[in-house]
mmCIF file of C-alpha atoms and ligand atoms in Angstrom:
data_model
loop_
_atom_site.group_PDB
_atom_site.id
_atom_site.type_symbol
_atom_site.label_atom_id
_atom_site.label_comp_id
_atom_site.label_asym_id
_atom_site.label_seq_id
_atom_site.Cartn_x
_atom_site.Cartn_y
_atom_site.Cartn_z
ATOM 1 C CA MET K 1 -27.438 40.043 3.833
ATOM 2 C CA MET K 2 -26.521 36.515 4.170
ATOM 3 C CA SER K 3 -25.363 34.180 1.471
ATOM 4 C CA SER K 4 -25.586 30.430 1.006
ATOM 5 C CA ASP K 5 -24.205 29.130 -2.077
ATOM 6 C CA THR K 6 -21.524 26.754 -3.354
ATOM 7 C CA PRO K 7 -19.391 25.914 -0.380
ATOM 8 C CA THR K 8 -16.165 26.773 -2.113
ATOM 9 C CA GLY K 9 -17.411 30.109 -3.238
ATOM 10 C CA GLY K 10 -17.276 29.305 -6.906
ATOM 11 C CA SER K 11 -18.884 31.666 -9.260
ATOM 12 C CA THR K 12 -21.970 30.976 -11.284
ATOM 13 C CA ARG K 13 -23.637 32.992 -13.923
ATOM 14 C CA PRO K 14 -26.807 34.777 -12.732
ATOM 15 C CA GLY K 15 -29.524 32.500 -13.937
ATOM 16 C CA GLY K 16 -32.564 33.001 -11.733
ATOM 17 C CA GLY K 17 -33.966 30.285 -9.460
ATOM 18 C CA SER K 18 -35.001 27.876 -12.280
ATOM 19 C CA GLY K 19 -32.040 28.629 -14.547
ATOM 20 C CA LEU K 20 -29.475 27.479 -12.089
ATOM 21 C CA ASP K 21 -27.236 24.398 -12.745
ATOM 22 C CA PRO K 22 -28.946 21.438 -10.895
ATOM 23 C CA ARG K 23 -25.746 20.434 -9.266
ATOM 24 C CA LEU K 24 -25.270 23.978 -7.920
ATOM 25 C CA ARG K 25 -28.786 24.178 -6.906
ATOM 26 C CA ARG K 26 -28.344 21.031 -4.891
ATOM 27 C CA ALA K 27 -25.270 22.333 -3.229
ATOM 28 C CA GLN K 28 -27.082 25.605 -2.386
ATOM 29 C CA ALA K 29 -30.032 23.714 -0.824
ATOM 30 C CA ARG K 30 -27.805 21.376 1.128
ATOM 31 C CA HIS K 31 -25.798 24.352 2.590
ATOM 32 C CA ALA K 32 -29.049 26.257 3.382
ATOM 33 C CA PHE K 33 -30.536 23.200 5.027
ATOM 34 C CA ALA K 34 -27.430 22.536 7.056
ATOM 35 C CA ILE K 35 -26.951 25.986 8.399
ATOM 36 C CA LEU K 36 -30.706 26.348 9.249
ATOM 37 C CA VAL K 37 -31.418 22.980 10.700
ATOM 38 C CA LEU K 38 -28.262 21.489 12.301
ATOM 39 C CA PRO K 39 -27.450 24.398 14.631
ATOM 40 C CA ALA K 40 -31.151 24.598 15.614
ATOM 41 C CA ILE K 41 -31.038 20.792 16.590
ATOM 42 C CA GLY K 42 -27.873 21.431 18.521
ATOM 43 C CA SER K 43 -29.350 24.423 20.289
ATOM 44 C CA LEU K 44 -32.367 22.235 21.296
ATOM 45 C CA ILE K 45 -29.974 19.596 22.726
ATOM 46 C CA ALA K 46 -28.021 22.507 24.593
ATOM 47 C CA ILE K 47 -31.357 23.620 26.152
ATOM 48 C CA GLY K 48 -32.368 20.082 27.069
ATOM 49 C CA ILE K 49 -29.070 19.464 28.853
ATOM 50 C CA ALA K 50 -29.338 22.756 30.651
ATOM 51 C CA VAL K 51 -32.892 21.871 31.907
ATOM 52 C CA HIS K 52 -31.626 18.434 32.922
ATOM 53 C CA ASP K 53 -28.637 19.839 34.827
ATOM 54 C CA GLY K 54 -30.515 22.760 36.266
ATOM 55 C CA GLY K 55 -28.319 25.367 34.522
ATOM 56 C CA VAL K 56 -25.481 26.196 32.193
ATOM 57 C CA PRO K 57 -21.838 26.475 33.358
ATOM 58 C CA ALA K 58 -20.654 30.016 33.354
ATOM 59 C CA ALA K 59 -17.668 28.933 31.128
ATOM 60 C CA ALA K 60 -20.135 27.810 28.465
ATOM 61 C CA LEU K 61 -21.798 31.120 28.354
ATOM 62 C CA VAL K 62 -18.467 32.905 28.194
ATOM 63 C CA ILE K 63 -17.476 30.658 25.248
ATOM 64 C CA LEU K 64 -20.832 31.593 23.554
ATOM 65 C CA LEU K 65 -20.303 35.282 24.071
ATOM 66 C CA VAL K 66 -16.674 35.381 22.965
ATOM 67 C CA SER K 67 -17.281 33.222 19.852
ATOM 68 C CA TYR K 68 -20.472 35.186 18.982
ATOM 69 C CA MET K 69 -18.755 38.601 19.218
ATOM 70 C CA ALA K 70 -15.714 37.442 17.278
ATOM 71 C CA THR K 71 -17.568 35.827 14.375
ATOM 72 C CA TYR K 72 -20.247 38.491 14.311
ATOM 73 C CA ALA K 73 -17.512 41.086 14.050
ATOM 74 C CA GLY K 74 -16.211 38.965 11.148
ATOM 75 C CA ILE K 75 -19.649 39.439 9.433
ATOM 76 C CA THR K 76 -20.281 43.157 10.173
ATOM 77 C CA VAL K 77 -16.785 44.631 10.295
ATOM 78 C CA GLY K 78 -15.200 42.060 7.868
ATOM 79 C CA LEU K 79 -17.516 40.767 5.189
ATOM 80 C CA HIS K 80 -19.970 43.708 5.306
ATOM 81 C CA ARG K 81 -18.147 47.047 5.928
ATOM 82 C CA LEU K 82 -14.566 46.066 4.789
ATOM 83 C CA PHE K 83 -15.171 43.667 1.887
ATOM 84 C CA ALA K 84 -18.603 44.405 0.520
ATOM 85 C CA HIS K 85 -18.439 48.229 0.948
ATOM 86 C CA ARG K 86 -14.681 48.950 1.214
ATOM 87 C CA ALA K 87 -15.638 51.401 4.084
ATOM 88 C CA PHE K 88 -12.062 51.378 5.442
ATOM 89 C CA GLU K 89 -8.674 49.950 4.731
ATOM 90 C CA THR K 90 -6.568 47.832 6.995
ATOM 91 C CA THR K 91 -3.511 45.598 7.073
ATOM 92 C CA PRO K 92 -3.398 42.406 5.002
ATOM 93 C CA TRP K 93 -3.300 40.176 8.099
ATOM 94 C CA LEU K 94 -6.309 41.863 9.584
ATOM 95 C CA ARG K 95 -8.126 41.456 6.323
ATOM 96 C CA ALA K 96 -7.282 37.752 6.614
ATOM 97 C CA VAL K 97 -8.411 37.586 10.282
ATOM 98 C CA PHE K 98 -11.805 39.143 9.444
ATOM 99 C CA ALA K 99 -12.227 36.871 6.419
ATOM 100 C CA VAL K 100 -11.589 33.776 8.521
ATOM 101 C CA LEU K 101 -13.908 35.055 11.425
ATOM 102 C CA GLY K 102 -16.600 35.890 8.814
ATOM 103 C CA CYS K 103 -16.337 32.326 7.239
ATOM 104 C CA MET K 104 -16.665 30.832 10.733
ATOM 105 C CA ALA K 105 -20.203 32.342 10.871
ATOM 106 C CA ALA K 106 -21.055 29.698 8.159
ATOM 107 C CA GLN K 107 -23.123 32.180 5.960
ATOM 108 C CA GLY K 108 -21.181 31.318 2.807
ATOM 109 C CA PRO K 109 -17.628 32.088 1.679
ATOM 110 C CA ALA K 110 -16.393 35.573 2.352
ATOM 111 C CA ILE K 111 -16.260 36.809 -1.215
ATOM 112 C CA TYR K 112 -19.613 35.226 -2.243
ATOM 113 C CA TRP K 113 -21.091 36.867 0.856
ATOM 114 C CA ALA K 114 -19.831 40.241 -0.246
ATOM 115 C CA ALA K 115 -20.926 39.700 -3.866
ATOM 116 C CA ASN K 116 -24.396 38.834 -2.793
ATOM 117 C CA HIS K 117 -24.727 41.782 -0.511
ATOM 118 C CA ARG K 118 -23.543 44.164 -3.208
ATOM 119 C CA VAL K 119 -26.351 42.841 -5.409
ATOM 120 C CA HIS K 120 -28.739 43.550 -2.483
ATOM 121 C CA HIS K 121 -27.756 47.273 -2.608
ATOM 122 C CA ILE K 122 -27.853 47.475 -6.405
ATOM 123 C CA ARG K 123 -31.235 45.885 -6.609
ATOM 124 C CA SER K 124 -32.812 46.757 -3.200
ATOM 125 C CA ASP K 125 -36.436 45.691 -3.051
ATOM 126 C CA ARG K 126 -36.605 45.177 -6.855
ATOM 127 C CA ASP K 127 -36.424 42.062 -8.902
ATOM 128 C CA GLY K 128 -32.933 40.607 -8.450
ATOM 129 C CA ASP K 129 -32.578 41.526 -4.809
ATOM 130 C CA PRO K 130 -31.655 38.190 -3.251
ATOM 131 C CA HIS K 131 -33.639 38.677 -0.088
ATOM 132 C CA SER K 132 -36.190 41.287 -0.323
ATOM 133 C CA PRO K 133 -39.404 40.641 1.777
ATOM 134 C CA ARG K 134 -41.274 42.386 -1.008
ATOM 135 C CA ILE K 135 -40.374 40.591 -4.209
ATOM 136 C CA ALA K 136 -38.799 37.222 -5.228
ATOM 137 C CA ASN K 137 -38.243 35.909 -8.786
ATOM 138 C CA GLY K 138 -40.398 38.682 -10.187
ATOM 139 C CA ARG K 139 -43.374 37.970 -7.891
ATOM 140 C CA GLN K 140 -44.798 40.255 -5.124
ATOM 141 C CA LEU K 141 -44.831 38.617 -1.775
ATOM 142 C CA GLY K 142 -47.405 38.851 0.918
ATOM 143 C CA ARG K 143 -46.358 40.055 4.412
ATOM 144 C CA TRP K 144 -45.685 36.667 6.125
ATOM 145 C CA GLU K 145 -44.455 34.935 2.944
ATOM 146 C CA GLY K 146 -42.046 37.906 2.555
ATOM 147 C CA PHE K 147 -40.851 37.584 6.125
ATOM 148 C CA TRP K 148 -40.080 33.886 5.686
ATOM 149 C CA HIS K 149 -38.409 34.479 2.370
ATOM 150 C CA ALA K 150 -36.156 37.253 3.740
ATOM 151 C CA GLN K 151 -35.508 35.484 7.028
ATOM 152 C CA ALA K 152 -34.613 32.001 5.614
ATOM 153 C CA GLY K 153 -36.409 30.881 2.414
ATOM 154 C CA TRP K 154 -34.086 32.845 0.152
ATOM 155 C CA THR K 155 -31.086 30.872 1.110
ATOM 156 C CA PHE K 156 -32.497 27.793 -0.625
ATOM 157 C CA SER K 157 -33.329 29.366 -3.886
ATOM 158 C CA HIS K 158 -31.693 32.747 -4.574
ATOM 159 C CA ARG K 159 -29.966 33.709 -7.724
ATOM 160 C CA PRO K 160 -26.165 33.333 -6.921
ATOM 161 C CA ALA K 161 -24.189 36.470 -7.650
ATOM 162 C CA ASP K 162 -21.262 36.241 -10.114
ATOM 163 C CA VAL K 163 -18.292 36.824 -7.872
ATOM 164 C CA PHE K 164 -15.939 37.570 -10.745
ATOM 165 C CA ALA K 165 -18.250 40.275 -12.110
ATOM 166 C CA VAL K 166 -19.584 41.816 -8.879
ATOM 167 C CA THR K 167 -16.511 41.449 -6.576
ATOM 168 C CA ARG K 168 -13.588 41.552 -9.039
ATOM 169 C CA ASP K 169 -11.565 43.683 -6.498
ATOM 170 C CA LEU K 170 -11.850 40.933 -4.038
ATOM 171 C CA THR K 171 -11.105 37.952 -6.343
ATOM 172 C CA ARG K 172 -7.926 39.666 -7.291
ATOM 173 C CA ASP K 173 -6.766 39.452 -3.730
ATOM 174 C CA ARG K 174 -4.901 36.175 -3.748
ATOM 175 C CA ARG K 175 -4.729 35.740 0.057
ATOM 176 C CA LEU K 176 -8.508 36.460 0.299
ATOM 177 C CA MET K 177 -9.177 33.895 -2.403
ATOM 178 C CA TRP K 178 -7.024 31.361 -0.638
ATOM 179 C CA ILE K 179 -9.119 31.839 2.510
ATOM 180 C CA ASN K 180 -12.408 31.902 0.529
ATOM 181 C CA GLN K 181 -11.646 28.516 -1.101
ATOM 182 C CA ARG K 182 -11.080 26.934 2.227
ATOM 183 C CA TYR K 183 -14.451 28.071 3.565
ATOM 184 C CA LEU K 184 -15.337 24.700 5.085
ATOM 185 C CA TRP K 185 -12.106 24.589 6.998
ATOM 186 C CA TRP K 186 -13.016 27.819 8.824
ATOM 187 C CA VAL K 187 -16.555 26.578 9.530
ATOM 188 C CA ALA K 188 -14.944 23.445 11.060
ATOM 189 C CA LEU K 189 -12.449 25.541 13.057
ATOM 190 C CA GLY K 190 -15.449 27.577 14.415
ATOM 191 C CA LEU K 191 -16.701 24.359 15.954
ATOM 192 C CA ILE K 192 -13.349 22.794 17.086
ATOM 193 C CA LEU K 193 -12.215 25.898 19.001
ATOM 194 C CA PRO K 194 -15.220 26.240 21.282
ATOM 195 C CA ALA K 195 -15.089 22.400 21.865
ATOM 196 C CA LEU K 196 -11.480 22.823 22.894
ATOM 197 C CA ALA K 197 -12.149 25.716 24.942
ATOM 198 C CA GLY K 198 -14.985 23.734 26.733
ATOM 199 C CA ALA K 199 -12.703 20.811 27.365
ATOM 200 C CA LEU K 200 -10.135 23.040 29.024
ATOM 201 C CA ALA K 201 -12.479 25.303 30.957
ATOM 202 C CA ILE K 202 -15.238 22.899 31.974
ATOM 203 C CA GLY K 203 -13.321 19.597 31.710
ATOM 204 C CA GLY K 204 -13.385 16.365 29.743
ATOM 205 C CA ILE K 205 -15.686 15.141 27.053
ATOM 206 C CA ARG K 206 -18.635 16.780 28.754
ATOM 207 C CA GLY K 207 -16.875 20.143 28.663
ATOM 208 C CA ALA K 208 -16.017 19.646 24.939
ATOM 209 C CA VAL K 209 -19.623 18.835 24.190
ATOM 210 C CA LEU K 210 -20.941 21.846 26.037
ATOM 211 C CA GLY K 211 -18.400 24.069 24.414
ATOM 212 C CA LEU K 212 -19.387 22.720 20.991
ATOM 213 C CA LEU K 213 -23.119 23.133 21.677
ATOM 214 C CA TRP K 214 -22.913 26.628 23.159
ATOM 215 C CA GLY K 215 -20.023 28.135 21.229
ATOM 216 C CA GLY K 216 -21.004 26.239 18.006
ATOM 217 C CA ALA K 217 -24.649 25.376 17.659
ATOM 218 C CA VAL K 218 -26.217 28.184 19.742
ATOM 219 C CA ARG K 219 -23.859 30.782 18.420
ATOM 220 C CA LEU K 220 -24.610 29.702 14.759
ATOM 221 C CA THR K 221 -28.349 29.862 15.478
ATOM 222 C CA LEU K 222 -28.193 33.174 16.970
ATOM 223 C CA SER K 223 -25.932 34.740 14.331
ATOM 224 C CA TYR K 224 -27.951 33.159 11.457
ATOM 225 C CA HIS K 225 -31.138 34.672 12.725
ATOM 226 C CA PHE K 226 -29.876 38.070 13.701
ATOM 227 C CA THR K 227 -28.081 38.385 10.440
ATOM 228 C CA ASN K 228 -31.208 37.449 8.584
ATOM 229 C CA ALA K 229 -33.285 39.864 10.629
ATOM 230 C CA ILE K 230 -31.438 42.565 8.840
ATOM 231 C CA ASN K 231 -32.845 41.117 5.593
ATOM 232 C CA SER K 232 -36.414 40.646 6.955
ATOM 233 C CA LEU K 233 -37.168 42.911 9.904
ATOM 234 C CA THR K 234 -35.146 45.875 8.953
ATOM 235 C CA HIS K 235 -36.855 45.823 5.622
ATOM 236 C CA MET K 236 -40.302 45.630 7.194
ATOM 237 C CA ILE K 237 -40.658 47.447 10.557
ATOM 238 C CA GLY K 238 -38.860 50.340 12.191
ATOM 239 C CA THR K 239 -37.998 54.007 11.453
ATOM 240 C CA ARG K 240 -36.913 55.613 8.190
ATOM 241 C CA PRO K 241 -35.168 58.853 9.049
ATOM 242 C CA PHE K 242 -33.555 58.944 5.506
ATOM 243 C CA GLY K 243 -36.402 57.350 3.520
ATOM 244 C CA GLY K 244 -34.775 56.102 0.293
ATOM 245 C CA ARG K 245 -35.913 54.047 -2.734
ATOM 246 C CA ASN K 246 -36.070 50.873 -0.725
ATOM 247 C CA THR K 247 -37.873 49.533 2.395
ATOM 248 C CA SER K 248 -34.833 49.703 4.786
ATOM 249 C CA THR K 249 -35.482 50.751 8.360
ATOM 250 C CA ASN K 250 -33.713 51.350 11.689
ATOM 251 C CA LEU K 251 -34.722 48.985 14.415
ATOM 252 C CA TRP K 252 -33.074 49.762 17.847
ATOM 253 C CA PRO K 253 -34.003 46.541 19.700
ATOM 254 C CA ILE K 254 -31.602 44.456 17.667
ATOM 255 C CA ALA K 255 -28.818 46.992 17.354
ATOM 256 C CA LEU K 256 -26.772 45.448 20.177
ATOM 257 C CA PRO K 257 -26.757 41.824 19.035
ATOM 258 C CA THR K 258 -26.198 42.815 15.404
ATOM 259 C CA LEU K 259 -23.267 45.014 16.488
ATOM 260 C CA GLY K 260 -24.811 48.030 14.774
ATOM 261 C CA GLU K 261 -26.251 46.380 11.655
ATOM 262 C CA ALA K 262 -29.773 47.327 12.749
ATOM 263 C CA TRP K 263 -29.297 50.976 11.725
ATOM 264 C CA HIS K 264 -29.977 49.673 8.309
ATOM 265 C CA ASN K 265 -31.871 52.678 6.897
ATOM 266 C CA ASN K 266 -28.738 54.817 7.896
ATOM 267 C CA HIS K 267 -26.681 52.230 6.001
ATOM 268 C CA HIS K 268 -28.800 52.259 2.821
ATOM 269 C CA ALA K 269 -28.511 56.039 2.895
ATOM 270 C CA PHE K 270 -24.721 56.003 3.288
ATOM 271 C CA PRO K 271 -23.688 52.529 2.141
ATOM 272 C CA THR K 272 -19.965 53.158 2.048
ATOM 273 C CA SER K 273 -19.847 54.656 5.521
ATOM 274 C CA ALA K 274 -17.975 52.517 8.068
ATOM 275 C CA ARG K 275 -20.256 54.076 10.685
ATOM 276 C CA PHE K 276 -23.836 52.821 10.690
ATOM 277 C CA GLY K 277 -25.040 54.253 14.086
ATOM 278 C CA LEU K 278 -24.976 58.047 13.159
ATOM 279 C CA ALA K 279 -26.358 59.416 16.447
ATOM 280 C CA VAL K 280 -24.375 59.164 19.768
ATOM 281 C CA TRP K 281 -27.174 56.883 21.201
ATOM 282 C CA GLU K 282 -27.242 54.601 18.139
ATOM 283 C CA VAL K 283 -25.205 51.765 19.548
ATOM 284 C CA ASP K 284 -22.870 50.458 16.851
ATOM 285 C CA ILE K 285 -20.234 47.969 18.246
ATOM 286 C CA GLY K 286 -18.898 47.321 14.681
ATOM 287 C CA TRP K 287 -18.057 51.032 14.391
ATOM 288 C CA TRP K 288 -16.429 51.145 17.770
ATOM 289 C CA ILE K 289 -14.190 48.257 16.647
ATOM 290 C CA ILE K 290 -13.216 50.107 13.397
ATOM 291 C CA ARG K 291 -12.801 53.465 15.406
ATOM 292 C CA SER K 292 -10.524 51.517 17.891
ATOM 293 C CA LEU K 293 -8.416 50.102 14.978
ATOM 294 C CA GLU K 294 -8.107 53.489 13.482
ATOM 295 C CA ALA K 295 -6.987 55.045 16.836
ATOM 296 C CA VAL K 296 -4.049 52.543 17.053
ATOM 297 C CA GLY K 297 -3.131 52.985 13.326
ATOM 298 C CA LEU K 298 -4.591 49.575 12.159
ATOM 299 C CA ALA K 299 -7.334 51.103 10.097
ATOM 300 C CA TRP K 300 -7.186 54.067 7.762
ATOM 301 C CA ASN K 301 -9.224 55.784 4.998
ATOM 302 C CA VAL K 302 -12.164 55.197 7.326
ATOM 303 C CA ARG K 303 -15.225 56.520 5.557
ATOM 304 C CA ARG K 304 -18.027 58.360 7.443
ATOM 305 C CA PRO K 305 -20.818 60.619 6.194
ATOM 306 C CA LEU K 306 -20.421 64.321 5.910
ATOM 307 C CA PRO K 307 -22.470 66.178 8.515
ATOM 308 C CA GLU K 308 -24.062 68.354 5.962
ATOM 309 C CA SER K 309 -24.859 65.260 3.865
ATOM 310 C CA ILE K 310 -26.649 63.671 6.899
ATOM 311 C CA SER K 311 -28.707 66.822 7.585
ATOM 312 C CA ALA K 312 -29.555 67.510 3.881
ATOM 313 C CA LYS K 313 -30.695 63.858 3.385
ATOM 314 C CA ARG K 314 -32.702 63.839 6.578
ATOM 315 C CA ALA K 315 -34.364 67.172 5.596
ATOM 316 C CA ALA K 316 -35.179 65.848 2.142
ATOM 317 C CA ALA K 317 -36.718 62.623 3.677
ATOM 318 C CA ALA K 318 -38.807 64.714 6.070
ATOM 319 C CA ALA K 319 -40.100 66.849 3.229
ATOM 320 C CA GLY K 320 -41.239 63.598 1.474
ATOM 321 C CA MET K 321 -38.655 63.686 -1.211
ATOM 322 C CA GLN K 322 -37.456 60.390 -2.760
ATOM 323 C CA VAL K 323 -33.642 60.299 -2.224
ATOM 324 C CA ASP K 324 -31.294 57.771 -3.688
ATOM 325 C CA ASP K 325 -28.658 55.971 -1.684
ATOM 326 C CA ASP K 326 -25.481 57.978 -2.087
ATOM 327 C CA ASP K 327 -21.799 57.900 -1.423
ATOM 328 C CA ARG K 328 -21.281 61.404 -0.155
ATOM 329 C CA VAL K 329 -18.877 60.358 2.622
ATOM 330 C CA THR K 330 -15.439 61.441 3.522
ATOM 331 C CA ALA K 331 -12.348 59.290 3.805
HETATM 332 ZN ZN1 ZN S 1 -30.921 46.201 3.037
HETATM 333 ZN ZN1 ZN S 2 -24.503 46.954 2.954
#
């Protein structure tokens, strides 16, 4: 579900890996390399310092937790449920906050991310799906090759979605476009804020460096791999209570760090639902955030599946029937 394209989110025509403008292709590869490699190097340095110092200051871990939760909420509540699927409505300023937080995760500009993800649902596990572990550029992938492609490889070479075709509703939102075009500002802000927090909470240059490493590099490494695990692992292993014409699965071990994204088979079955964890025990922090916003009047038209639709689809899947993703949800 991650995107990595032109840093400004500019649209390109779908052209396939080889048909892409060479300049855009280089920009895509640079962005993909930067987000994969630089945070990984920073994370290794953070671990090296921790080993040398014999531990990590509690404040650095708090900075990591807070920055991770905020920016991952930007991904799952903002880019995914709000922008890509329009699963609920909220105020203009909260849309802006979620867009900025989502951009801070450095997985591509907000609108591009949403466009790319819509293509994933339209073309799930078929040619044109940007990050299926099954197929890429018309070629069937082996198991490990498919895992690598869905986890990271696709970011270097996927077919960019045409944002003006796929996400016209979002490109018409001028405030959102303004934020989108300043994508790199927000990525930088996502590094500056934890460094400042570190300087204040831990102290001095050392505090700033630790804040940057834990709230920047380690956070980005974790959010990159957990987000892409939804592209890879939850299209490879796990349970499929709703079946569907795709390989999506539910995978409980990563439900907590993905703030509910791991209920991915549920999500493919009911893509416009704001709620991914459909059972009480299916931990879905993204849903709890939306539900809380709804309770205080900051979210409305919150879509969730009809109970009869859930039971009908579950029964159909248990009977071995192929069921399409549908939108039988209520507002
Ligand atoms: Zn999927
Ligand atoms: Zn989705």
